[in-house]
Each structure stands twice: as C-alpha cells, then as structure tokens.
Amino acid sequence: MKYIDFKDVRLLQGYIPERGKILPRRTSGTCAAHQRQLKQAIKRARNIALLPFTTE
Amino acid sequence: MPVYETIYIAQPGLTDAEAEALGNTYEQLVKDADQSVMMKSDRWGKKKLAYAVQKHSEGLYYHLQYEARPATVTELERRLRHNEQVIKFLSVRLTRQAIEALNEAEKKAAERAAARAQREAERATRLATEQQAGGDATAADDEDDDKDADEEE
C-alpha cells in the first residue's frame, strides 16, 4: 500500500483498540514502513477529531 | 507546484446559509490566489467529534485539495485561525504518492458504486418482469455470482 490516508477512519480504527492507544507493531503485525505511516496518519486524524486521543 | 490538503471544522450551530457561505469563502480564497488550482472541495457536513472541542461534540467538516504556493496556505490558515466559527483546521502537504493513492481510491469507490447501482437496476427490472409472469423466480438468481471480481480486500 502506498499511502495511508488520515481521513480513512475505518482503516485506522483497526489499529487503536480500547483506550485509544496506537497498537505496537508486535501486536498488530504491520511492517516498519507501514507502521510509520500509520503513526503519522493516526496522529493527524486525532488532531482533527476523527479519532480520540484517549477514551475512558 | 506543491499540492496541499486542508481540512477545517466549523461550529455545528450554523444555519445552512452560513455554512454554505463559509465554505464558499475559503474556496474562493484559494481559487483567487496567485497560481493556484483548486482540485477538490468537499463538505462532509455534521459529524460527531471524537472529543469535545470548545464544548462542541459535533462539527461541520470541510475539505479542500489544491495546488498553490506556500504563501497561499499560510494566508488560508491565518484567516481560518481568525474566524471564530472555525474551531479546528489542519493543512497537509501531499506527496506525489499520496495524490496518486488518493485518486486511485476515489476511482475505485466510484466504480464500486456504479457496479452496485447497475446490479440494483437489473434486480429491479427482473422483479418487475417476474411479477408480470406470475412468479417465475428460480432461474434469475445465478447472475450475481460473477460480478464481484475486484472485491479482494
């Protein structure tokens, strides 16, 4: 996959369980490059309230 | 020239007219700017926010994709910042890969929607003819099995 769109909430949601934290690579099984893209996308999505920073 | 993408969110309490005007204002701003090309302009309407922003739990989302000089982006952000109706915004510079990926995704979504619409139309006509013939329904249902060639995700 070439680019992870931070607007693609459905894709992103699979990588942030309860609590809203980003899943570590060893748990989600993604490769290093994609994990980096994911991280960036999730952080952007959080900044525009498409994803939460934390949930309780 | 670099391509950017900006998302901004407005308060949910706006009237339709205000919401419309707001979107147009910024769209126009980008269009009028020197050497800029508007690529996409979307309104997602009211959406639930993942967390409360300035006490609001919903917001009006606007999305723009455009090619412009960096100065234009700065100006756009400056104005968004000053507008009290806008509660959040984010601008991103898109890489060539990003643009390609986004365009492909859009195309695929359109194709899928078109295929679905076609299938529904066919089903509708099929049902209509069945009703006329008095319920000869068994033969028609095998057509759907071949159509989903690109659903491999």
PDB file of C-alpha atoms in Angstrom:
ATOM      1  CA  MET A   1       0.000   0.000   0.000  1.00  0.00           C
ATOM      2  CA  LYS A   2       1.407   3.331  -0.956  1.00  0.00           C
ATOM      3  CA  TYR A   3      -0.182   5.871   1.301  1.00  0.00           C
ATOM      4  CA  ILE A   4      -2.283   5.677   4.391  1.00  0.00           C
ATOM      5  CA  ASP A   5      -4.877   8.409   4.312  1.00  0.00           C
ATOM      6  CA  PHE A   6      -5.502  10.019   7.673  1.00  0.00           C
ATOM      7  CA  LYS A   7      -9.092  10.523   6.640  1.00  0.00           C
ATOM      8  CA  ASP A   8      -9.727   6.809   6.295  1.00  0.00           C
ATOM      9  CA  VAL A   9     -11.165   6.298   9.735  1.00  0.00           C
ATOM     10  CA  ARG A  10     -12.377   2.782   9.104  1.00  0.00           C
ATOM     11  CA  LEU A  11      -8.905   1.600   8.245  1.00  0.00           C
ATOM     12  CA  LEU A  12      -7.330   3.415  11.152  1.00  0.00           C
ATOM     13  CA  GLN A  13      -9.778   2.211  13.737  1.00  0.00           C
ATOM     14  CA  GLY A  14      -8.484  -1.306  13.410  1.00  0.00           C
ATOM     15  CA  TYR A  15      -5.226  -0.145  14.931  1.00  0.00           C
ATOM     16  CA  ILE A  16      -6.460   1.630  18.024  1.00  0.00           C
ATOM     17  CA  PRO A  17      -8.302  -0.590  20.482  1.00  0.00           C
ATOM     18  CA  GLU A  18      -9.931   0.472  23.770  1.00  0.00           C
ATOM     19  CA  ARG A  19      -8.226   3.327  25.482  1.00  0.00           C
ATOM     20  CA  GLY A  20      -7.374   4.838  22.086  1.00  0.00           C
ATOM     21  CA  LYS A  21      -3.667   3.986  22.127  1.00  0.00           C
ATOM     22  CA  ILE A  22      -1.830   3.076  18.938  1.00  0.00           C
ATOM     23  CA  LEU A  23      -1.084  -0.629  18.706  1.00  0.00           C
ATOM     24  CA  PRO A  24       2.563  -1.638  18.792  1.00  0.00           C
ATOM     25  CA  ARG A  25       3.941  -3.429  15.770  1.00  0.00           C
ATOM     26  CA  ARG A  26       4.387  -6.689  17.573  1.00  0.00           C
ATOM     27  CA  THR A  27       0.689  -6.768  18.303  1.00  0.00           C
ATOM     28  CA  SER A  28      -0.722  -5.544  15.034  1.00  0.00           C
ATOM     29  CA  GLY A  29       1.867  -7.268  12.872  1.00  0.00           C
ATOM     30  CA  THR A  30       2.430  -4.416  10.464  1.00  0.00           C
ATOM     31  CA  CYS A  31       5.771  -3.812   8.826  1.00  0.00           C
ATOM     32  CA  ALA A  32       8.041  -0.982   9.881  1.00  0.00           C
ATOM     33  CA  ALA A  33       7.332   1.281   6.944  1.00  0.00           C
ATOM     34  CA  HIS A  34       3.595   0.967   7.265  1.00  0.00           C
ATOM     35  CA  GLN A  35       3.718   1.398  10.978  1.00  0.00           C
ATOM     36  CA  ARG A  36       5.424   4.725  10.499  1.00  0.00           C
ATOM     37  CA  GLN A  37       2.761   5.819   8.019  1.00  0.00           C
ATOM     38  CA  LEU A  38       0.069   4.579  10.341  1.00  0.00           C
ATOM     39  CA  LYS A  39       1.507   6.520  13.227  1.00  0.00           C
ATOM     40  CA  GLN A  40       1.510   9.715  11.217  1.00  0.00           C
ATOM     41  CA  ALA A  41      -1.986   9.147   9.909  1.00  0.00           C
ATOM     42  CA  ILE A  42      -3.397   8.388  13.334  1.00  0.00           C
ATOM     43  CA  LYS A  43      -1.825  11.432  14.857  1.00  0.00           C
ATOM     44  CA  ARG A  44      -3.228  13.633  12.119  1.00  0.00           C
ATOM     45  CA  ALA A  45      -6.661  12.096  12.468  1.00  0.00           C
ATOM     46  CA  ARG A  46      -6.561  12.744  16.185  1.00  0.00           C
ATOM     47  CA  ASN A  47      -5.750  16.357  15.610  1.00  0.00           C
ATOM     48  CA  ILE A  48      -8.891  16.898  13.637  1.00  0.00           C
ATOM     49  CA  ALA A  49     -11.091  14.946  15.980  1.00  0.00           C
ATOM     50  CA  LEU A  50     -11.654  11.978  13.698  1.00  0.00           C
ATOM     51  CA  LEU A  51     -10.029   9.738  16.250  1.00  0.00           C
ATOM     52  CA  PRO A  52      -9.782  10.208  20.003  1.00  0.00           C
ATOM     53  CA  PHE A  53      -6.613  10.792  21.937  1.00  0.00           C
ATOM     54  CA  THR A  54      -7.891   8.713  24.788  1.00  0.00           C
ATOM     55  CA  THR A  55     -11.097   7.093  25.902  1.00  0.00           C
ATOM     56  CA  GLU A  56     -12.246   6.187  29.376  1.00  0.00           C
TER      57      GLU A  56
ATOM     58  CA  MET B   1       3.747  23.387  -7.643  1.00  0.00           C
ATOM     59  CA  PRO B   2       3.050  21.642  -4.381  1.00  0.00           C
ATOM     60  CA  VAL B   3      -0.298  20.158  -3.625  1.00  0.00           C
ATOM     61  CA  TYR B   4      -1.905  20.623  -0.259  1.00  0.00           C
ATOM     62  CA  GLU B   5      -4.930  19.346   1.533  1.00  0.00           C
ATOM     63  CA  THR B   6      -6.709  21.334   4.196  1.00  0.00           C
ATOM     64  CA  ILE B   7      -9.487  20.225   6.485  1.00  0.00           C
ATOM     65  CA  TYR B   8     -11.314  22.642   8.697  1.00  0.00           C
ATOM     66  CA  ILE B   9     -14.175  22.258  11.079  1.00  0.00           C
ATOM     67  CA  ALA B  10     -16.866  24.778  11.839  1.00  0.00           C
ATOM     68  CA  GLN B  11     -19.250  25.029  14.768  1.00  0.00           C
ATOM     69  CA  PRO B  12     -22.330  22.886  14.340  1.00  0.00           C
ATOM     70  CA  GLY B  13     -24.733  25.664  15.187  1.00  0.00           C
ATOM     71  CA  LEU B  14     -24.556  27.443  11.861  1.00  0.00           C
ATOM     72  CA  THR B  15     -27.557  27.866   9.628  1.00  0.00           C
ATOM     73  CA  ASP B  16     -27.451  26.304   6.200  1.00  0.00           C
ATOM     74  CA  ALA B  17     -26.841  29.652   4.619  1.00  0.00           C
ATOM     75  CA  GLU B  18     -23.958  30.454   6.944  1.00  0.00           C
ATOM     76  CA  ALA B  19     -22.431  27.052   6.445  1.00  0.00           C
ATOM     77  CA  GLU B  20     -22.662  27.403   2.702  1.00  0.00           C
ATOM     78  CA  ALA B  21     -21.163  30.871   2.781  1.00  0.00           C
ATOM     79  CA  LEU B  22     -18.301  29.770   4.962  1.00  0.00           C
ATOM     80  CA  GLY B  23     -17.297  27.034   2.602  1.00  0.00           C
ATOM     81  CA  ASN B  24     -17.533  29.304  -0.385  1.00  0.00           C
ATOM     82  CA  THR B  25     -15.439  31.989   1.228  1.00  0.00           C
ATOM     83  CA  TYR B  26     -12.435  29.794   1.644  1.00  0.00           C
ATOM     84  CA  GLU B  27     -12.933  28.021  -1.627  1.00  0.00           C
ATOM     85  CA  GLN B  28     -12.918  31.381  -3.335  1.00  0.00           C
ATOM     86  CA  LEU B  29      -9.888  32.495  -1.420  1.00  0.00           C
ATOM     87  CA  VAL B  30      -7.877  29.631  -2.761  1.00  0.00           C
ATOM     88  CA  LYS B  31      -9.207  29.989  -6.276  1.00  0.00           C
ATOM     89  CA  ASP B  32      -8.397  33.665  -6.439  1.00  0.00           C
ATOM     90  CA  ALA B  33      -4.901  33.225  -5.178  1.00  0.00           C
ATOM     91  CA  ASP B  34      -1.984  33.609  -7.499  1.00  0.00           C
ATOM     92  CA  GLN B  35      -1.012  30.436  -9.373  1.00  0.00           C
ATOM     93  CA  SER B  36      -3.362  28.177  -7.538  1.00  0.00           C
ATOM     94  CA  VAL B  37      -5.524  25.367  -8.801  1.00  0.00           C
ATOM     95  CA  MET B  38      -8.457  24.013  -6.896  1.00  0.00           C
ATOM     96  CA  MET B  39      -8.567  20.259  -7.155  1.00  0.00           C
ATOM     97  CA  LYS B  40     -11.272  19.123  -4.810  1.00  0.00           C
ATOM     98  CA  SER B  41     -13.701  20.740  -2.469  1.00  0.00           C
ATOM     99  CA  ASP B  42     -15.922  18.656  -0.248  1.00  0.00           C
ATOM    100  CA  ARG B  43     -18.333  19.180   2.559  1.00  0.00           C
ATOM    101  CA  TRP B  44     -18.837  16.308   4.888  1.00  0.00           C
ATOM    102  CA  GLY B  45     -21.484  18.083   6.877  1.00  0.00           C
ATOM    103  CA  LYS B  46     -22.093  17.409  10.515  1.00  0.00           C
ATOM    104  CA  LYS B  47     -20.016  14.701  12.063  1.00  0.00           C
ATOM    105  CA  LYS B  48     -19.552  13.548  15.580  1.00  0.00           C
ATOM    106  CA  LEU B  49     -16.251  14.658  17.034  1.00  0.00           C
ATOM    107  CA  ALA B  50     -14.015  12.124  18.733  1.00  0.00           C
ATOM    108  CA  TYR B  51     -13.627  14.535  21.639  1.00  0.00           C
ATOM    109  CA  ALA B  52     -15.167  17.806  22.680  1.00  0.00           C
ATOM    110  CA  VAL B  53     -13.704  20.881  21.044  1.00  0.00           C
ATOM    111  CA  GLN B  54     -14.689  24.218  22.562  1.00  0.00           C
ATOM    112  CA  LYS B  55     -17.544  22.452  24.295  1.00  0.00           C
ATOM    113  CA  HIS B  56     -18.997  21.124  20.997  1.00  0.00           C
ATOM    114  CA  SER B  57     -19.497  17.443  20.379  1.00  0.00           C
ATOM    115  CA  GLU B  58     -20.238  17.771  16.665  1.00  0.00           C
ATOM    116  CA  GLY B  59     -18.801  19.831  13.874  1.00  0.00           C
ATOM    117  CA  LEU B  60     -19.185  20.761  10.225  1.00  0.00           C
ATOM    118  CA  TYR B  61     -16.357  19.341   8.205  1.00  0.00           C
ATOM    119  CA  TYR B  62     -14.940  20.917   5.056  1.00  0.00           C
ATOM    120  CA  HIS B  63     -12.200  19.518   2.890  1.00  0.00           C
ATOM    121  CA  LEU B  64     -10.106  21.146   0.190  1.00  0.00           C
ATOM    122  CA  GLN B  65      -7.432  19.831  -2.057  1.00  0.00           C
ATOM    123  CA  TYR B  66      -5.497  22.336  -4.122  1.00  0.00           C
ATOM    124  CA  GLU B  67      -2.248  23.202  -5.779  1.00  0.00           C
ATOM    125  CA  ALA B  68      -0.817  26.514  -4.637  1.00  0.00           C
ATOM    126  CA  ARG B  69       2.148  28.460  -3.433  1.00  0.00           C
ATOM    127  CA  PRO B  70       3.117  28.072   0.212  1.00  0.00           C
ATOM    128  CA  ALA B  71       2.200  31.665   0.867  1.00  0.00           C
ATOM    129  CA  THR B  72      -1.373  30.882  -0.065  1.00  0.00           C
ATOM    130  CA  VAL B  73      -1.530  28.157   2.509  1.00  0.00           C
ATOM    131  CA  THR B  74      -0.218  30.473   5.148  1.00  0.00           C
ATOM    132  CA  GLU B  75      -2.839  33.030   4.279  1.00  0.00           C
ATOM    133  CA  LEU B  76      -5.622  30.471   4.306  1.00  0.00           C
ATOM    134  CA  GLU B  77      -4.565  29.274   7.720  1.00  0.00           C
ATOM    135  CA  ARG B  78      -4.258  32.770   9.023  1.00  0.00           C
ATOM    136  CA  ARG B  79      -7.823  33.504   8.060  1.00  0.00           C
ATOM    137  CA  LEU B  80      -9.099  30.249   9.439  1.00  0.00           C
ATOM    138  CA  ARG B  81      -7.394  30.978  12.695  1.00  0.00           C
ATOM    139  CA  HIS B  82      -9.104  34.351  12.972  1.00  0.00           C
ATOM    140  CA  ASN B  83     -12.550  33.104  12.140  1.00  0.00           C
ATOM    141  CA  GLU B  84     -14.369  32.333  15.336  1.00  0.00           C
ATOM    142  CA  GLN B  85     -16.734  29.934  13.627  1.00  0.00           C
ATOM    143  CA  VAL B  86     -13.875  27.655  12.653  1.00  0.00           C
ATOM    144  CA  ILE B  87     -12.871  25.518  15.585  1.00  0.00           C
ATOM    145  CA  LYS B  88     -10.140  23.382  14.075  1.00  0.00           C
ATOM    146  CA  PHE B  89      -8.100  23.116  10.947  1.00  0.00           C
ATOM    147  CA  LEU B  90      -5.241  21.097   9.598  1.00  0.00           C
ATOM    148  CA  SER B  91      -3.217  21.505   6.438  1.00  0.00           C
ATOM    149  CA  VAL B  92      -1.092  18.821   4.973  1.00  0.00           C
ATOM    150  CA  ARG B  93       1.336  18.810   2.127  1.00  0.00           C
ATOM    151  CA  LEU B  94       0.695  15.850  -0.159  1.00  0.00           C
ATOM    152  CA  THR B  95       3.441  13.809  -1.723  1.00  0.00           C
ATOM    153  CA  ARG B  96       3.098  12.529  -5.222  1.00  0.00           C
ATOM    154  CA  GLN B  97       2.465   9.044  -3.888  1.00  0.00           C
ATOM    155  CA  ALA B  98      -0.258  10.371  -1.701  1.00  0.00           C
ATOM    156  CA  ILE B  99      -2.015  12.085  -4.577  1.00  0.00           C
ATOM    157  CA  GLU B 100      -1.870   9.001  -6.718  1.00  0.00           C
ATOM    158  CA  ALA B 101      -3.131   6.801  -3.954  1.00  0.00           C
ATOM    159  CA  LEU B 102      -5.988   9.156  -3.196  1.00  0.00           C
ATOM    160  CA  ASN B 103      -7.030   9.367  -6.827  1.00  0.00           C
ATOM    161  CA  GLU B 104      -6.999   5.632  -7.184  1.00  0.00           C
ATOM    162  CA  ALA B 105      -9.056   5.184  -4.083  1.00  0.00           C
ATOM    163  CA  GLU B 106     -11.588   7.631  -5.398  1.00  0.00           C
ATOM    164  CA  LYS B 107     -11.826   5.863  -8.709  1.00  0.00           C
ATOM    165  CA  LYS B 108     -12.341   2.503  -7.075  1.00  0.00           C
ATOM    166  CA  ALA B 109     -15.065   3.833  -4.870  1.00  0.00           C
ATOM    167  CA  ALA B 110     -16.824   5.295  -7.881  1.00  0.00           C
ATOM    168  CA  GLU B 111     -16.546   2.026  -9.766  1.00  0.00           C
ATOM    169  CA  ARG B 112     -17.945   0.081  -6.892  1.00  0.00           C
ATOM    170  CA  ALA B 113     -20.845   2.460  -6.544  1.00  0.00           C
ATOM    171  CA  ALA B 114     -21.584   2.258 -10.259  1.00  0.00           C
ATOM    172  CA  ALA B 115     -21.489  -1.527 -10.197  1.00  0.00           C
ATOM    173  CA  ARG B 116     -23.817  -1.597  -7.247  1.00  0.00           C
ATOM    174  CA  ALA B 117     -26.235   0.778  -8.935  1.00  0.00           C
ATOM    175  CA  GLN B 118     -26.238  -1.342 -12.034  1.00  0.00           C
ATOM    176  CA  ARG B 119     -26.928  -4.503 -10.093  1.00  0.00           C
ATOM    177  CA  GLU B 120     -29.825  -2.837  -8.308  1.00  0.00           C
ATOM    178  CA  ALA B 121     -31.294  -1.649 -11.584  1.00  0.00           C
ATOM    179  CA  GLU B 122     -31.095  -5.108 -13.006  1.00  0.00           C
ATOM    180  CA  ARG B 123     -32.686  -6.584  -9.950  1.00  0.00           C
ATOM    181  CA  ALA B 124     -35.475  -4.060 -10.154  1.00  0.00           C
ATOM    182  CA  THR B 125     -36.271  -4.866 -13.751  1.00  0.00           C
ATOM    183  CA  ARG B 126     -36.071  -8.555 -13.017  1.00  0.00           C
ATOM    184  CA  LEU B 127     -38.570  -8.248 -10.202  1.00  0.00           C
ATOM    185  CA  ALA B 128     -40.866  -6.258 -12.404  1.00  0.00           C
ATOM    186  CA  THR B 129     -40.929  -8.900 -15.108  1.00  0.00           C
ATOM    187  CA  GLU B 130     -41.386 -11.668 -12.538  1.00  0.00           C
ATOM    188  CA  GLN B 131     -44.448 -10.031 -11.182  1.00  0.00           C
ATOM    189  CA  GLN B 132     -45.881  -9.882 -14.652  1.00  0.00           C
ATOM    190  CA  ALA B 133     -45.089 -13.506 -15.406  1.00  0.00           C
ATOM    191  CA  GLY B 134     -46.573 -14.587 -12.116  1.00  0.00           C
ATOM    192  CA  GLY B 135     -43.551 -15.684 -10.036  1.00  0.00           C
ATOM    193  CA  ASP B 136     -41.055 -17.500 -12.234  1.00  0.00           C
ATOM    194  CA  ALA B 137     -38.223 -16.570  -9.839  1.00  0.00           C
ATOM    195  CA  THR B 138     -35.871 -19.543  -9.736  1.00  0.00           C
ATOM    196  CA  ALA B 139     -33.764 -19.056 -12.884  1.00  0.00           C
ATOM    197  CA  ALA B 140     -32.697 -15.449 -12.400  1.00  0.00           C
ATOM    198  CA  ASP B 141     -30.519 -15.529  -9.278  1.00  0.00           C
ATOM    199  CA  ASP B 142     -27.331 -17.009 -10.747  1.00  0.00           C
ATOM    200  CA  GLU B 143     -26.288 -13.762 -12.457  1.00  0.00           C
ATOM    201  CA  ASP B 144     -24.825 -12.145  -9.363  1.00  0.00           C
ATOM    202  CA  ASP B 145     -22.033 -14.615  -8.729  1.00  0.00           C
ATOM    203  CA  ASP B 146     -19.576 -13.430 -11.386  1.00  0.00           C
ATOM    204  CA  LYS B 147     -19.757  -9.733 -10.859  1.00  0.00           C
ATOM    205  CA  ASP B 148     -17.583  -9.214  -7.819  1.00  0.00           C
ATOM    206  CA  ALA B 149     -14.189  -9.532  -9.471  1.00  0.00           C
ATOM    207  CA  ASP B 150     -12.452  -6.722  -7.628  1.00  0.00           C
ATOM    208  CA  GLU B 151     -13.658  -7.259  -4.112  1.00  0.00           C
ATOM    209  CA  GLU B 152     -10.398  -8.829  -2.995  1.00  0.00           C
ATOM    210  CA  GLU B 153      -9.620  -6.742   0.025  1.00  0.00           C
TER     211      GLU B 153
END
